[in-house]
Amino acid sequence: MVVAVVLIPLVVAAACALPIGRLARPLAVLSGLMTAGSVAAAVWLGIGGGSVDLYYWAAPLGAQLAVGWDGWSAIMLMLSGALFAAGAAASGGVPRPRAYFALWSLLQGAVAGVFVSRDLLLFFASHEALVVPLVLLLWGWGGPDRRAATRRLAAMWLTGSSLLLTGILALGVGAHTFSFAALSDYRLAETSQILLALLFLAAFAMRLPLFPFHAWLVRAYVTAPAPVAVVLAGVISKTAVYAIARICLPLFPRGMADLGPYLLALATVGALYGAILATRQRDTRRVIAYASLAEVDLIAVGVFVATPEGLPGALIASVSHGLLVAILALLAAALARRLGSFGFGPGGLGTRAPVLMALFVLAILGLVGVPGLSGAPGQLLILAAAFAVSPGIGLLASLVPIILAACGAFLLRAVFFGHPAALGRDLGWRERGLVIVLIAIAIVVGVVPRSVADLADRAGPALTELRR
């Protein structure tokens, strides 16, 4: 089952290279749904949770192909499957569809590889493999600024990757193993833990992105096609959150504890920075990009706190952010099709597109943490954990949803209110259906947030056990 979640998208990618014409898109949608559905079914039935499959290929070096899932990775696999299916469904009319969906499926397979790896070398291979299809999707199907945005993203990410590889080799060669399980019992001096944690965090901070390593983010989000922006913000940033929680915290506990105050400060500043800059934008894509920066840095606060409240809060907030940023990206694309650009336009669209306005309102309310939607439980847990560790950090972090609420109110007023628009139409049923499904999931997570933690606990170790 674990290997299948990687093989399914890879088989679909190979199929898309064949002259199958219109079948490429349905196959890509099916691949995402099969990943999410099979993992959910396996977790519910108690199949494969916590177990690891080993395949040795260089035993003297301790190198092995170890795959498995725990609670966190199972939830992330379900989220990634759902968002890859939604993104593929929204990718209608793309030029060169066979190449597009082949790269799309390769990206899905690489992301799944990150979440099921239980060996540092396999993790690194998957972590870097996802860069290739992502860069090609941005380069081949992005907007006018795609080349400069792609170069900046690739340069920053590969710089972090070189430091990550250095850290992996230093740790694995010294311990004579690259296995997560074996390395969790390997004892390092405190100084070594700090140095290795910095090497690992250099790569993960780039992809999160953690302030101030966000220079690639806005240009990439703005130039990416809407479906690619969905997985870039909703899924790929979560690989960094997952890696910090699953690798850095268990392997370098004392080093992360020493670095914790500085990391918390960076994450809090980044969250406030993103929220404030979101209020100054007049382009929906840029608003979503900076709001996403604020949210993922707030999630990072929960991970860096690493308490029994912070880690579950970060997991629930990761699921919520993935769903809501996907909804906003899809709605922004629908809005641009009606206005002719991603700018706010002359306003007054609410009279002609009430369903579009209502869905925008729900997504924004979820993002700022209104109870009953998915954003509230994770944010409350993260803020409670932050206040317990540092009242100052907690107070500053609590300003983020307030600023985002003001930003969302301004966006809604600028786009939907004012003198009734002369042109425009409401969402069609195909556009509505995709967004409504994602909003329904966000409502379930908001009303029953324990469902996420329960599924995670059924799939493997409790979240607080990830940190030794």
GROMACS .gro file of C-alpha atoms in nm:
model
  468
    1MET     CA    1   0.000   0.000   0.000
    2VAL     CA    2   0.282   0.242   0.089
    3VAL     CA    3   0.467   0.177  -0.236
    4ALA     CA    4   0.140   0.207  -0.430
    5VAL     CA    5   0.090   0.573  -0.339
    6VAL     CA    6   0.417   0.647  -0.520
    7LEU     CA    7   0.373   0.402  -0.807
    8ILE     CA    8   0.018   0.507  -0.902
    9PRO     CA    9   0.112   0.862  -1.014
   10LEU     CA   10   0.431   0.734  -1.179
   11VAL     CA   11   0.228   0.485  -1.384
   12VAL     CA   12  -0.013   0.764  -1.480
   13ALA     CA   13   0.283   0.982  -1.583
   14ALA     CA   14   0.407   0.704  -1.810
   15ALA     CA   15   0.057   0.659  -1.953
   16CYS     CA   16   0.033   1.031  -2.029
   17ALA     CA   17   0.339   0.998  -2.251
   18LEU     CA   18   0.134   0.769  -2.476
   19PRO     CA   19  -0.102   0.907  -2.742
   20ILE     CA   20  -0.407   0.888  -2.512
   21GLY     CA   21  -0.544   1.233  -2.599
   22ARG     CA   22  -0.826   1.341  -2.368
   23LEU     CA   23  -0.764   1.063  -2.116
   24ALA     CA   24  -0.462   1.237  -1.963
   25ARG     CA   25  -0.666   1.473  -1.748
   26PRO     CA   26  -0.912   1.211  -1.613
   27LEU     CA   27  -0.621   0.981  -1.533
   28ALA     CA   28  -0.447   1.258  -1.338
   29VAL     CA   29  -0.766   1.327  -1.142
   30LEU     CA   30  -0.809   0.957  -1.075
   31SER     CA   31  -0.449   0.929  -0.955
   32GLY     CA   32  -0.505   1.195  -0.688
   33LEU     CA   33  -0.835   1.044  -0.577
   34MET     CA   34  -0.686   0.695  -0.556
   35THR     CA   35  -0.400   0.823  -0.340
   36ALA     CA   36  -0.628   1.006  -0.098
   37GLY     CA   37  -0.887   0.728  -0.092
   38SER     CA   38  -0.647   0.436  -0.052
   39VAL     CA   39  -0.457   0.603   0.232
   40ALA     CA   40  -0.781   0.700   0.409
   41ALA     CA   41  -0.914   0.344   0.375
   42ALA     CA   42  -0.587   0.191   0.495
   43VAL     CA   43  -0.573   0.421   0.798
   44TRP     CA   44  -0.936   0.354   0.885
   45LEU     CA   45  -0.885  -0.022   0.860
   46GLY     CA   46  -0.555  -0.009   1.048
   47ILE     CA   47  -0.346  -0.135   0.757
   48GLY     CA   48   0.020  -0.037   0.739
   49GLY     CA   49   0.020   0.226   1.012
   50GLY     CA   50   0.362   0.263   1.175
   51SER     CA   51   0.521  -0.027   0.984
   52VAL     CA   52   0.831   0.018   0.767
   53ASP     CA   53   0.934  -0.184   0.461
   54LEU     CA   54   1.311  -0.216   0.412
   55TYR     CA   55   1.507  -0.282   0.093
   56TYR     CA   56   1.886  -0.276   0.142
   57TRP     CA   57   2.100  -0.159  -0.150
   58ALA     CA   58   2.430  -0.060   0.017
   59ALA     CA   59   2.437  -0.239   0.352
   60PRO     CA   60   2.800  -0.147   0.449
   61LEU     CA   61   2.701   0.222   0.434
   62GLY     CA   62   2.371   0.164   0.609
   63ALA     CA   63   2.188   0.274   0.296
   64GLN     CA   64   1.844   0.128   0.244
   65LEU     CA   65   1.512   0.203   0.082
   66ALA     CA   66   1.281   0.233   0.382
   67VAL     CA   67   0.919   0.334   0.325
   68GLY     CA   68   0.623   0.366   0.559
   69TRP     CA   69   0.388   0.620   0.705
   70ASP     CA   70   0.303   0.761   1.043
   71GLY     CA   71   0.011   0.977   1.147
   72TRP     CA   72   0.145   1.304   1.011
   73SER     CA   73   0.252   1.166   0.674
   74ALA     CA   74  -0.078   0.978   0.628
   75ILE     CA   75  -0.275   1.300   0.672
   76MET     CA   76  -0.042   1.481   0.432
   77LEU     CA   77  -0.084   1.205   0.173
   78MET     CA   78  -0.462   1.243   0.193
   79LEU     CA   79  -0.434   1.621   0.157
   80SER     CA   80  -0.191   1.599  -0.134
   81GLY     CA   81  -0.407   1.343  -0.316
   82ALA     CA   82  -0.716   1.562  -0.280
   83LEU     CA   83  -0.539   1.879  -0.398
   84PHE     CA   84  -0.363   1.709  -0.689
   85ALA     CA   85  -0.702   1.572  -0.799
   86ALA     CA   86  -0.860   1.918  -0.765
   87GLY     CA   87  -0.574   2.084  -0.952
   88ALA     CA   88  -0.593   1.833  -1.235
   89ALA     CA   89  -0.970   1.881  -1.258
   90ALA     CA   90  -0.915   2.258  -1.283
   91SER     CA   91  -0.652   2.220  -1.558
   92GLY     CA   92  -0.893   2.226  -1.848
   93GLY     CA   93  -0.776   2.358  -2.184
   94VAL     CA   94  -0.403   2.359  -2.106
   95PRO     CA   95  -0.174   2.352  -2.411
   96ARG     CA   96   0.026   2.033  -2.465
   97PRO     CA   97  -0.190   1.836  -2.219
   98ARG     CA   98   0.006   1.510  -2.243
   99ALA     CA   99   0.331   1.674  -2.133
  100TYR     CA  100   0.152   1.884  -1.870
  101PHE     CA  101  -0.025   1.593  -1.701
  102ALA     CA  102   0.282   1.369  -1.725
  103LEU     CA  103   0.481   1.631  -1.532
  104TRP     CA  104   0.185   1.685  -1.300
  105SER     CA  105   0.178   1.314  -1.211
  106LEU     CA  106   0.556   1.300  -1.168
  107LEU     CA  107   0.526   1.589  -0.923
  108GLN     CA  108   0.258   1.402  -0.731
  109GLY     CA  109   0.474   1.090  -0.715
  110ALA     CA  110   0.775   1.286  -0.587
  111VAL     CA  111   0.565   1.455  -0.317
  112ALA     CA  112   0.431   1.116  -0.208
  113GLY     CA  113   0.790   0.991  -0.194
  114VAL     CA  114   0.877   1.267   0.053
  115PHE     CA  115   0.595   1.165   0.284
  116VAL     CA  116   0.662   0.788   0.281
  117SER     CA  117   1.044   0.798   0.303
  118ARG     CA  118   1.191   0.650   0.619
  119ASP     CA  119   1.551   0.683   0.508
  120LEU     CA  120   1.741   1.010   0.462
  121LEU     CA  121   1.882   0.919   0.120
  122LEU     CA  122   1.541   0.824  -0.018
  123PHE     CA  123   1.396   1.136   0.141
  124PHE     CA  124   1.661   1.351  -0.026
  125ALA     CA  125   1.602   1.186  -0.363
  126SER     CA  126   1.227   1.252  -0.343
  127HIS     CA  127   1.279   1.600  -0.197
  128GLU     CA  128   1.493   1.698  -0.496
  129ALA     CA  129   1.299   1.501  -0.758
  130LEU     CA  130   0.995   1.722  -0.712
  131VAL     CA  131   1.196   2.028  -0.822
  132VAL     CA  132   1.227   1.904  -1.181
  133PRO     CA  133   0.857   1.869  -1.275
  134LEU     CA  134   0.767   2.181  -1.076
  135VAL     CA  135   1.028   2.392  -1.257
  136LEU     CA  136   0.919   2.254  -1.596
  137LEU     CA  137   0.552   2.325  -1.520
  138LEU     CA  138   0.635   2.684  -1.423
  139TRP     CA  139   0.867   2.732  -1.722
  140GLY     CA  140   0.637   2.580  -1.981
  141TRP     CA  141   0.293   2.693  -1.863
  142GLY     CA  142   0.355   2.997  -1.645
  143GLY     CA  143   0.284   3.364  -1.709
  144PRO     CA  144   0.499   3.633  -1.871
  145ASP     CA  145   0.748   3.649  -1.582
  146ARG     CA  146   0.789   3.271  -1.565
  147ARG     CA  147   1.156   3.250  -1.661
  148ALA     CA  148   1.284   3.495  -1.400
  149ALA     CA  149   1.053   3.348  -1.133
  150THR     CA  150   1.160   2.993  -1.215
  151ARG     CA  151   1.529   3.079  -1.208
  152ARG     CA  152   1.495   3.245  -0.868
  153LEU     CA  153   1.300   2.953  -0.722
  154ALA     CA  154   1.545   2.696  -0.858
  155ALA     CA  155   1.852   2.892  -0.741
  156MET     CA  156   1.723   2.933  -0.385
  157TRP     CA  157   1.592   2.579  -0.349
  158LEU     CA  158   1.905   2.415  -0.490
  159THR     CA  159   2.124   2.622  -0.261
  160GLY     CA  160   1.931   2.488   0.035
  161SER     CA  161   1.948   2.138  -0.111
  162SER     CA  162   2.328   2.146  -0.126
  163LEU     CA  163   2.338   2.227   0.247
  164LEU     CA  164   2.084   1.953   0.316
  165LEU     CA  165   2.294   1.695   0.133
  166THR     CA  166   2.599   1.802   0.334
  167GLY     CA  167   2.405   1.753   0.656
  168ILE     CA  168   2.265   1.415   0.549
  169LEU     CA  169   2.607   1.279   0.455
  170ALA     CA  170   2.769   1.410   0.771
  171LEU     CA  171   2.501   1.254   0.989
  172GLY     CA  172   2.459   0.928   0.800
  173VAL     CA  173   2.828   0.851   0.753
  174GLY     CA  174   2.901   0.927   1.117
  175ALA     CA  175   2.615   0.708   1.240
  176HIS     CA  176   2.667   0.437   0.973
  177THR     CA  177   2.297   0.450   0.896
  178PHE     CA  178   2.048   0.675   0.720
  179SER     CA  179   1.737   0.517   0.872
  180PHE     CA  180   1.503   0.748   1.064
  181ALA     CA  181   1.443   0.480   1.327
  182ALA     CA  182   1.811   0.409   1.386
  183LEU     CA  183   1.911   0.775   1.383
  184SER     CA  184   1.650   0.861   1.647
  185ASP     CA  185   1.861   0.656   1.894
  186TYR     CA  186   2.194   0.802   1.780
  187ARG     CA  187   2.339   1.043   2.033
  188LEU     CA  188   2.508   1.362   1.914
  189ALA     CA  189   2.687   1.634   2.107
  190GLU     CA  190   2.485   1.953   2.153
  191THR     CA  191   2.709   2.157   1.922
  192SER     CA  192   2.683   1.893   1.650
  193GLN     CA  193   2.307   1.892   1.685
  194ILE     CA  194   2.293   2.268   1.635
  195LEU     CA  195   2.517   2.260   1.327
  196LEU     CA  196   2.329   1.971   1.167
  197ALA     CA  197   1.992   2.124   1.248
  198LEU     CA  198   2.101   2.444   1.073
  199LEU     CA  199   2.206   2.251   0.762
  200PHE     CA  200   1.871   2.068   0.746
  201LEU     CA  201   1.670   2.381   0.825
  202ALA     CA  202   1.845   2.575   0.548
  203ALA     CA  203   1.666   2.360   0.290
  204PHE     CA  204   1.333   2.336   0.469
  205ALA     CA  205   1.320   2.710   0.543
  206MET     CA  206   1.358   2.784   0.171
  207ARG     CA  207   1.059   2.574   0.076
  208LEU     CA  208   0.831   2.666   0.364
  209PRO     CA  209   0.924   2.956   0.315
  210LEU     CA  210   1.040   3.088   0.651
  211PHE     CA  211   1.113   3.459   0.671
  212PRO     CA  212   1.350   3.594   0.533
  213PHE     CA  213   1.388   3.314   0.271
  214HIS     CA  214   1.067   3.403   0.086
  215ALA     CA  215   1.208   3.598  -0.209
  216TRP     CA  216   1.091   3.335  -0.461
  217LEU     CA  217   0.738   3.304  -0.327
  218VAL     CA  218   0.537   3.594  -0.468
  219ARG     CA  219   0.687   3.582  -0.817
  220ALA     CA  220   0.633   3.207  -0.837
  221TYR     CA  221   0.271   3.225  -0.715
  222VAL     CA  222   0.190   3.511  -0.950
  223THR     CA  223   0.337   3.349  -1.261
  224ALA     CA  224   0.220   2.992  -1.192
  225PRO     CA  225  -0.099   2.859  -1.354
  226ALA     CA  226  -0.375   2.842  -1.092
  227PRO     CA  227  -0.361   2.459  -1.054
  228VAL     CA  228   0.017   2.468  -1.007
  229ALA     CA  229  -0.024   2.747  -0.750
  230VAL     CA  230  -0.273   2.521  -0.569
  231VAL     CA  231  -0.017   2.244  -0.515
  232LEU     CA  232   0.276   2.481  -0.467
  233ALA     CA  233   0.106   2.660  -0.178
  234GLY     CA  234  -0.118   2.383  -0.052
  235VAL     CA  235   0.108   2.077  -0.075
  236ILE     CA  236   0.474   2.150  -0.146
  237SER     CA  237   0.508   2.400   0.140
  238LYS     CA  238   0.374   2.123   0.368
  239THR     CA  239   0.666   1.899   0.277
  240ALA     CA  240   0.886   2.149   0.461
  241VAL     CA  241   0.653   2.163   0.762
  242TYR     CA  242   0.646   1.783   0.771
  243ALA     CA  243   1.024   1.754   0.736
  244ILE     CA  244   1.088   1.987   1.030
  245ALA     CA  245   0.843   1.795   1.250
  246ARG     CA  246   0.946   1.447   1.132
  247ILE     CA  247   1.324   1.488   1.094
  248CYS     CA  248   1.463   1.792   1.276
  249LEU     CA  249   1.268   1.762   1.601
  250PRO     CA  250   1.328   1.388   1.666
  251LEU     CA  251   1.689   1.375   1.542
  252PHE     CA  252   1.820   1.702   1.690
  253PRO     CA  253   1.609   1.767   2.004
  254ARG     CA  254   1.869   1.966   2.198
  255GLY     CA  255   1.981   2.158   1.892
  256MET     CA  256   1.623   2.253   1.804
  257ALA     CA  257   1.559   2.351   2.166
  258ASP     CA  258   1.860   2.585   2.158
  259LEU     CA  259   1.758   2.730   1.822
  260GLY     CA  260   1.390   2.746   1.922
  261PRO     CA  261   1.374   3.110   2.043
  262TYR     CA  262   1.541   3.239   1.725
  263LEU     CA  263   1.324   3.023   1.499
  264LEU     CA  264   1.009   3.134   1.681
  265ALA     CA  265   1.111   3.496   1.636
  266LEU     CA  266   1.169   3.450   1.262
  267ALA     CA  267   0.840   3.266   1.215
  268THR     CA  268   0.644   3.528   1.408
  269VAL     CA  269   0.804   3.818   1.222
  270GLY     CA  270   0.740   3.638   0.893
  271ALA     CA  271   0.375   3.584   0.977
  272LEU     CA  272   0.326   3.951   1.062
  273TYR     CA  273   0.528   4.061   0.759
  274GLY     CA  274   0.317   3.852   0.522
  275ALA     CA  275  -0.010   3.968   0.675
  276ILE     CA  276   0.085   4.336   0.662
  277LEU     CA  277   0.209   4.318   0.302
  278ALA     CA  278  -0.111   4.135   0.200
  279THR     CA  279  -0.308   4.447   0.296
  280ARG     CA  280  -0.105   4.658   0.049
  281GLN     CA  281  -0.171   4.449  -0.264
  282ARG     CA  282  -0.420   4.520  -0.543
  283ASP     CA  283  -0.381   4.188  -0.723
  284THR     CA  284  -0.566   3.882  -0.593
  285ARG     CA  285  -0.273   3.648  -0.660
  286ARG     CA  286  -0.035   3.868  -0.461
  287VAL     CA  287  -0.286   3.895  -0.177
  288ILE     CA  288  -0.311   3.515  -0.164
  289ALA     CA  289   0.069   3.478  -0.183
  290TYR     CA  290   0.138   3.707   0.112
  291ALA     CA  291  -0.155   3.568   0.312
  292SER     CA  292  -0.015   3.220   0.247
  293LEU     CA  293   0.326   3.334   0.373
  294ALA     CA  294   0.161   3.461   0.690
  295GLU     CA  295  -0.027   3.135   0.743
  296VAL     CA  296   0.265   2.897   0.682
  297ASP     CA  297   0.491   3.099   0.911
  298LEU     CA  298   0.217   3.081   1.175
  299ILE     CA  299   0.212   2.703   1.125
  300ALA     CA  300   0.590   2.710   1.173
  301VAL     CA  301   0.533   2.874   1.512
  302GLY     CA  302   0.337   2.566   1.617
  303VAL     CA  303   0.609   2.332   1.492
  304PHE     CA  304   0.892   2.523   1.660
  305VAL     CA  305   0.703   2.537   1.991
  306ALA     CA  306   0.675   2.155   1.963
  307THR     CA  307   0.439   2.105   2.258
  308PRO     CA  308   0.137   1.871   2.287
  309GLU     CA  309  -0.074   2.165   2.168
  310GLY     CA  310   0.163   2.310   1.909
  311LEU     CA  311   0.225   1.999   1.695
  312PRO     CA  312  -0.142   1.892   1.659
  313GLY     CA  313  -0.227   2.258   1.593
  314ALA     CA  314   0.035   2.272   1.319
  315LEU     CA  315  -0.103   1.954   1.161
  316ILE     CA  316  -0.465   2.075   1.162
  317ALA     CA  317  -0.356   2.420   1.041
  318SER     CA  318  -0.155   2.256   0.758
  319VAL     CA  319  -0.466   2.072   0.638
  320SER     CA  320  -0.675   2.388   0.669
  321HIS     CA  321  -0.422   2.606   0.488
  322GLY     CA  322  -0.390   2.355   0.205
  323LEU     CA  323  -0.767   2.344   0.152
  324LEU     CA  324  -0.832   2.717   0.187
  325VAL     CA  325  -0.542   2.843  -0.022
  326ALA     CA  326  -0.650   2.599  -0.295
  327ILE     CA  327  -1.004   2.739  -0.280
  328LEU     CA  328  -0.877   3.097  -0.297
  329ALA     CA  329  -0.644   3.020  -0.591
  330LEU     CA  330  -0.929   2.858  -0.787
  331LEU     CA  331  -1.167   3.145  -0.707
  332ALA     CA  332  -0.904   3.404  -0.801
  333ALA     CA  333  -0.865   3.233  -1.141
  334ALA     CA  334  -1.244   3.233  -1.185
  335LEU     CA  335  -1.252   3.601  -1.093
  336ALA     CA  336  -0.977   3.681  -1.344
  337ARG     CA  337  -1.175   3.507  -1.621
  338ARG     CA  338  -1.461   3.747  -1.552
  339LEU     CA  339  -1.259   4.066  -1.506
  340GLY     CA  340  -0.991   4.000  -1.766
  341SER     CA  341  -0.710   4.036  -1.510
  342PHE     CA  342  -0.617   3.950  -1.153
  343GLY     CA  343  -0.659   4.312  -1.045
  344PHE     CA  344  -0.949   4.413  -0.823
  345GLY     CA  345  -1.130   4.583  -1.111
  346PRO     CA  346  -1.401   4.848  -1.072
  347GLY     CA  347  -1.596   4.652  -0.807
  348GLY     CA  348  -1.966   4.581  -0.786
  349LEU     CA  349  -1.939   4.220  -0.904
  350GLY     CA  350  -2.147   4.089  -0.615
  351THR     CA  351  -2.478   4.168  -0.784
  352ARG     CA  352  -2.388   3.961  -1.089
  353ALA     CA  353  -2.191   3.682  -0.918
  354PRO     CA  354  -2.345   3.621  -0.574
  355VAL     CA  355  -2.225   3.258  -0.555
  356LEU     CA  356  -1.868   3.361  -0.634
  357MET     CA  357  -1.889   3.627  -0.363
  358ALA     CA  358  -2.034   3.382  -0.108
  359LEU     CA  359  -1.759   3.128  -0.169
  360PHE     CA  360  -1.494   3.399  -0.142
  361VAL     CA  361  -1.645   3.506   0.192
  362LEU     CA  362  -1.639   3.150   0.326
  363ALA     CA  363  -1.278   3.095   0.219
  364ILE     CA  364  -1.161   3.421   0.377
  365LEU     CA  365  -1.353   3.351   0.699
  366GLY     CA  366  -1.186   3.011   0.714
  367LEU     CA  367  -0.841   3.159   0.657
  368VAL     CA  368  -0.875   3.410   0.941
  369GLY     CA  369  -1.001   3.144   1.183
  370VAL     CA  370  -1.375   3.200   1.223
  371PRO     CA  371  -1.518   2.911   1.432
  372GLY     CA  372  -1.698   2.645   1.232
  373LEU     CA  373  -1.439   2.648   0.954
  374SER     CA  374  -1.108   2.467   0.937
  375GLY     CA  375  -0.885   2.762   1.021
  376ALA     CA  376  -1.008   2.805   1.379
  377PRO     CA  377  -0.895   2.485   1.560
  378GLY     CA  378  -0.536   2.488   1.434
  379GLN     CA  379  -0.489   2.859   1.495
  380LEU     CA  380  -0.629   2.836   1.848
  381LEU     CA  381  -0.399   2.547   1.937
  382ILE     CA  382  -0.095   2.723   1.791
  383LEU     CA  383  -0.172   3.049   1.971
  384ALA     CA  384  -0.235   2.867   2.300
  385ALA     CA  385   0.099   2.690   2.264
  386ALA     CA  386   0.275   3.016   2.174
  387PHE     CA  387   0.128   3.201   2.475
  388ALA     CA  388   0.237   2.915   2.704
  389VAL     CA  389   0.596   2.939   2.583
  390SER     CA  390   0.621   3.318   2.544
  391PRO     CA  391   0.336   3.565   2.603
  392GLY     CA  392   0.511   3.815   2.377
  393ILE     CA  393   0.530   3.569   2.086
  394GLY     CA  394   0.169   3.469   2.149
  395LEU     CA  395   0.051   3.830   2.146
  396LEU     CA  396   0.233   3.911   1.822
  397ALA     CA  397   0.112   3.590   1.656
  398SER     CA  398  -0.247   3.667   1.756
  399LEU     CA  399  -0.230   3.986   1.549
  400VAL     CA  400  -0.187   3.784   1.227
  401PRO     CA  401  -0.550   3.666   1.187
  402ILE     CA  402  -0.673   4.015   1.281
  403ILE     CA  403  -0.466   4.177   1.005
  404LEU     CA  404  -0.570   3.909   0.756
  405ALA     CA  405  -0.935   3.971   0.845
  406ALA     CA  406  -0.892   4.340   0.763
  407CYS     CA  407  -0.718   4.245   0.436
  408GLY     CA  408  -0.999   4.006   0.343
  409ALA     CA  409  -1.264   4.268   0.417
  410PHE     CA  410  -1.087   4.517   0.193
  411LEU     CA  411  -1.060   4.263  -0.090
  412LEU     CA  412  -1.430   4.177  -0.070
  413ARG     CA  413  -1.529   4.543  -0.061
  414ALA     CA  414  -1.306   4.633  -0.357
  415VAL     CA  415  -1.420   4.346  -0.579
  416PHE     CA  416  -1.783   4.277  -0.494
  417PHE     CA  417  -1.933   4.596  -0.352
  418GLY     CA  418  -1.993   4.940  -0.493
  419HIS     CA  419  -2.179   5.041  -0.808
  420PRO     CA  420  -2.325   4.726  -0.975
  421ALA     CA  421  -2.093   4.590  -1.245
  422ALA     CA  422  -2.205   4.622  -1.604
  423LEU     CA  423  -2.047   4.290  -1.705
  424GLY     CA  424  -1.978   3.957  -1.539
  425ARG     CA  425  -2.139   3.623  -1.474
  426ASP     CA  426  -2.164   3.385  -1.183
  427LEU     CA  427  -1.978   3.057  -1.141
  428GLY     CA  428  -2.085   2.767  -1.359
  429TRP     CA  429  -2.172   2.432  -1.205
  430ARG     CA  430  -1.834   2.281  -1.289
  431GLU     CA  431  -1.653   2.569  -1.118
  432ARG     CA  432  -1.889   2.559  -0.821
  433GLY     CA  433  -1.869   2.185  -0.772
  434LEU     CA  434  -1.492   2.171  -0.732
  435VAL     CA  435  -1.480   2.458  -0.482
  436ILE     CA  436  -1.786   2.340  -0.287
  437VAL     CA  437  -1.630   1.997  -0.230
  438LEU     CA  438  -1.316   2.158  -0.084
  439ILE     CA  439  -1.523   2.394   0.131
  440ALA     CA  440  -1.729   2.100   0.259
  441ILE     CA  441  -1.408   1.928   0.371
  442ALA     CA  442  -1.294   2.253   0.537
  443ILE     CA  443  -1.623   2.273   0.726
  444VAL     CA  444  -1.591   1.912   0.845
  445VAL     CA  445  -1.238   1.983   0.971
  446GLY     CA  446  -1.362   2.300   1.142
  447VAL     CA  447  -1.661   2.136   1.310
  448VAL     CA  448  -1.486   1.807   1.400
  449PRO     CA  449  -1.113   1.895   1.421
  450ARG     CA  450  -1.053   1.588   1.635
  451SER     CA  451  -1.112   1.380   1.322
  452VAL     CA  452  -0.772   1.488   1.185
  453ALA     CA  453  -0.588   1.404   1.508
  454ASP     CA  454  -0.777   1.074   1.543
  455LEU     CA  455  -0.684   0.968   1.191
  456ALA     CA  456  -0.323   1.066   1.259
  457ASP     CA  457  -0.318   0.859   1.579
  458ARG     CA  458  -0.471   0.559   1.401
  459ALA     CA  459  -0.201   0.574   1.134
  460GLY     CA  460   0.102   0.570   1.362
  461PRO     CA  461   0.276   0.732   1.659
  462ALA     CA  462   0.109   1.020   1.837
  463LEU     CA  463   0.236   1.359   1.725
  464THR     CA  464   0.404   1.432   2.054
  465GLU     CA  465   0.605   1.108   2.020
  466LEU     CA  466   0.780   1.244   1.712
  467ARG     CA  467   0.991   1.460   1.941
  468ARG     CA  468   1.207   1.256   2.176
   0.00000   0.00000   0.00000
